[in-house]
Amino acid sequence: MQNTFKIKPSLSFVIWIAIIAAIIAAPSLLPVFRLNLLGRYLSLAIVALGVDLIWGFTGLLSLGQGIFFALGGYCAAMFLQLNSSGDFPNGIPEFFGLYGIQKLPFFWEPFKSSIFTLVAIWLVPTLVAALLGFLVFRNRIKGVYFSILTQAALLVFFNFFNGQQKLINGTNGLKTDVTQLFGQMVGSDSMQRWFFWITALMVVLTWFFARWIVHDRFGNVLIGIRDDEARVRFTGYNPTLFKTIVFAIAGGLAGISGALYTIQSGIVSPQFMTVPFSIEMVIWVAVGGRGTLVGAILGAVIINYAKSLVSEALPASWMFIQGGLFILVVTSLPEGVLGWVQSDGPRNLISRLGIARPISTYPSLEAQGKDEVKP
Amino acid sequence: MQLILESLFNGIAIGSVLLIAALGLAIVFGLMGVINLAHGELMMLGAYSTYVTQLIFKLPAFKAFYNSYVIVALGVAFLVSAVVGIVLERLIIRRLYGNPLETLLATWGVSLILQQFVRSVPLAVGSGLVMTLLIGLTLPLIIPQKIIDQRGKRLINLGSWAISVLIGITSANSLATSISKLGRASARNVDVTAPAWMRGGIEMWGITFPVTRLVIIVITIIAVLAVTWFLNRSVWGMRIRAVTQNRPMSDCLGISTETVDILTFGIGSGLAGIAGVAVSLLGSVGPNVGSNYIVGCFMVVVLGGVGNLLGTIIASFSIGIMTDLIGAGRLLTIWPDMPSPLASTVDFFATTSMARVLVFALIVVFLQFRPAGLFPQKGRMVEG
């Protein structure tokens, strides 16, 4: 059974100062290309926060967060496509012409409204997640079965979106970077700067939201479910309800994240729903430190930034590094880097190398002046 | 009638590939509770072993036996995947027993590494490495205990690893020089050509049965029979079942649970290798060949019920037949006068990818009624 793992307020404070300083300094320090990358990775931090909620706190390892991520992305992209398709034949997005479609499919209609889109971006993934979660949790399917089923669901959605050319442009995806918003091109530098600020703001807001969820009785029940679901049930709580709610919340966060990612990367495609991408989300959280929230943000941003830097320099080596990270984190750093730092990992490493003195086993006795405890 | 027969055969053909791929997974998952996401990559190694074996049999020295290379490849693939699987178990999975979610992530890491390894390391080097591991692991086992006692275990271990490294390097070197294709790293897909007797088809009742498909069905049947025999009739099979049912008690009664773990994982991985041979006969072989199958395999295991070979068999054949019925739009040909709304629905799902969508959706619906699969494990299980 795992203990509840919390980071010390002091460490958390230092990390937050660093994050906010980095966000404020980034636009003036980084070229637009890098800034755009950073913005994208910050948006991935939002989905990572969702993964942390369901995995770090509730113990549900979902391998299907890509579904909700992509749904959010598609909602945003459909609105942007419609918003700037006035000049095309029939007033519908250009790609429909390729397949000889004259009339807008019915589910595109509501996305003409910007308010509807802003709601749909998080509501659609939330509802899909709630339905999927309810069906799975109702039957007390859990553990690895849950993981496998979410992965299968991911494949279902991938195949569906990949195969439907006539509805949502299939494997080509929907482009957003040449669309218009407020009379400006979405892919333009000034727009991208705005998106960066919006994303940064959203990350902070999401963090407050997630913290509010877990630092309460609701959060205690989640941790209880993670550590011993049977006991939670016997105490009179209904784990199904709690699991469904937190899974739906994580789905909604993934949707927001996907929408922000889409407008910054310029395209949404079924590639967002591939199996590797969804598993990667888990590893960001695992590396950062599951159950720490701030660790999820750090993990998502740092790993992705490292990925882009390494892939530029040595394209072949990233897969090795990533695979190694999976193994290393699971076998040696189960609480992630933050947990390792917290539990005196660096000092232990140094002392193992023989540089510093090993820490005393009984710090309280040491503080009283007895520098060594005889066994 | 002919249509139904053809449909049935296609379904069984798809199902038997699924079955042979899922068999190893079902054993490892059912007996050890380990989710091995690298199973697909072990299949990929099996497929590449087939490719390497085929190239070796094209050399002048072995040319005469070229027609039988597939049979040799089955053995080679089994050994290669089993050795890699055992190393994986010893180094990583052993530390994670009782933590299935963590095992899942770690084996995913392994699968990434294996995929990239095949892309960026020449196959000759890979073969040499596997050879080293194989000899290094087996040599200490076959040296008589008497000599080990005389010389000391450490020296023997050191010596056998030294010998195996030497053999590994020489074999890698000779492979690279004699077959230039193996000396270069390449991310491109390779093709395994079936020997002459496996091309073409056998005609019966007005239907052509492709021989490759028949061979795969035969391989699958043999593998299933062998596994059933091993688990139910052999001494080690009994030990494996004992450990599955009650690990601490088996340990107390003198069964070496560690050996059982190695054996189970080795067999499961080896079966993945055999599945790799089957897959290599169907299409081109690439680093991603295994990952295309892995989710389907897991669905077979979940649908069939964990730890139950019969469930695995029925699940894979029903998934295979349904995929074929839906994906090839056969329902329409069998029943041409279908009412039009139904017909357009059937038409909507009549592609391979959409058939997968429907089949997976149906499985999820099915699990609503039977959450533990077709054949759930009986007995009182403590949750958690």
PDB file of C-alpha atoms in Angstrom, chain A residues 18 34 78 83 86 134 193 196 261 274 294 300 302 334:
ATOM      1  CA  ALA A  18      10.682  28.836 -11.354  1.00  0.00           C
ATOM      2  CA  ARG A  34      10.697  27.660 -29.800  1.00  0.00           C
ATOM      3  CA  MET A  78     -14.195  22.231 -36.779  1.00  0.00           C
ATOM      4  CA  ASN A  83     -15.290  30.171 -39.333  1.00  0.00           C
ATOM      5  CA  GLY A  86     -17.095  31.447 -46.372  1.00  0.00           C
ATOM      6  CA  PHE A 134     -19.516   4.415 -16.240  1.00  0.00           C
ATOM      7  CA  ARG A 193       1.985  34.630 -28.903  1.00  0.00           C
ATOM      8  CA  PHE A 196       1.004  30.962 -25.536  1.00  0.00           C
ATOM      9  CA  TYR A 261      -2.447  21.916 -28.709  1.00  0.00           C
ATOM     10  CA  THR A 274      -2.318   6.533 -31.676  1.00  0.00           C
ATOM     11  CA  VAL A 294       3.244  20.065 -10.162  1.00  0.00           C
ATOM     12  CA  ALA A 300       5.137  17.043 -19.583  1.00  0.00           C
ATOM     13  CA  ILE A 302      10.566  18.988 -19.768  1.00  0.00           C
ATOM     14  CA  PRO A 334       8.550   4.868  -8.543  1.00  0.00           C
TER      15      PRO A 334
END
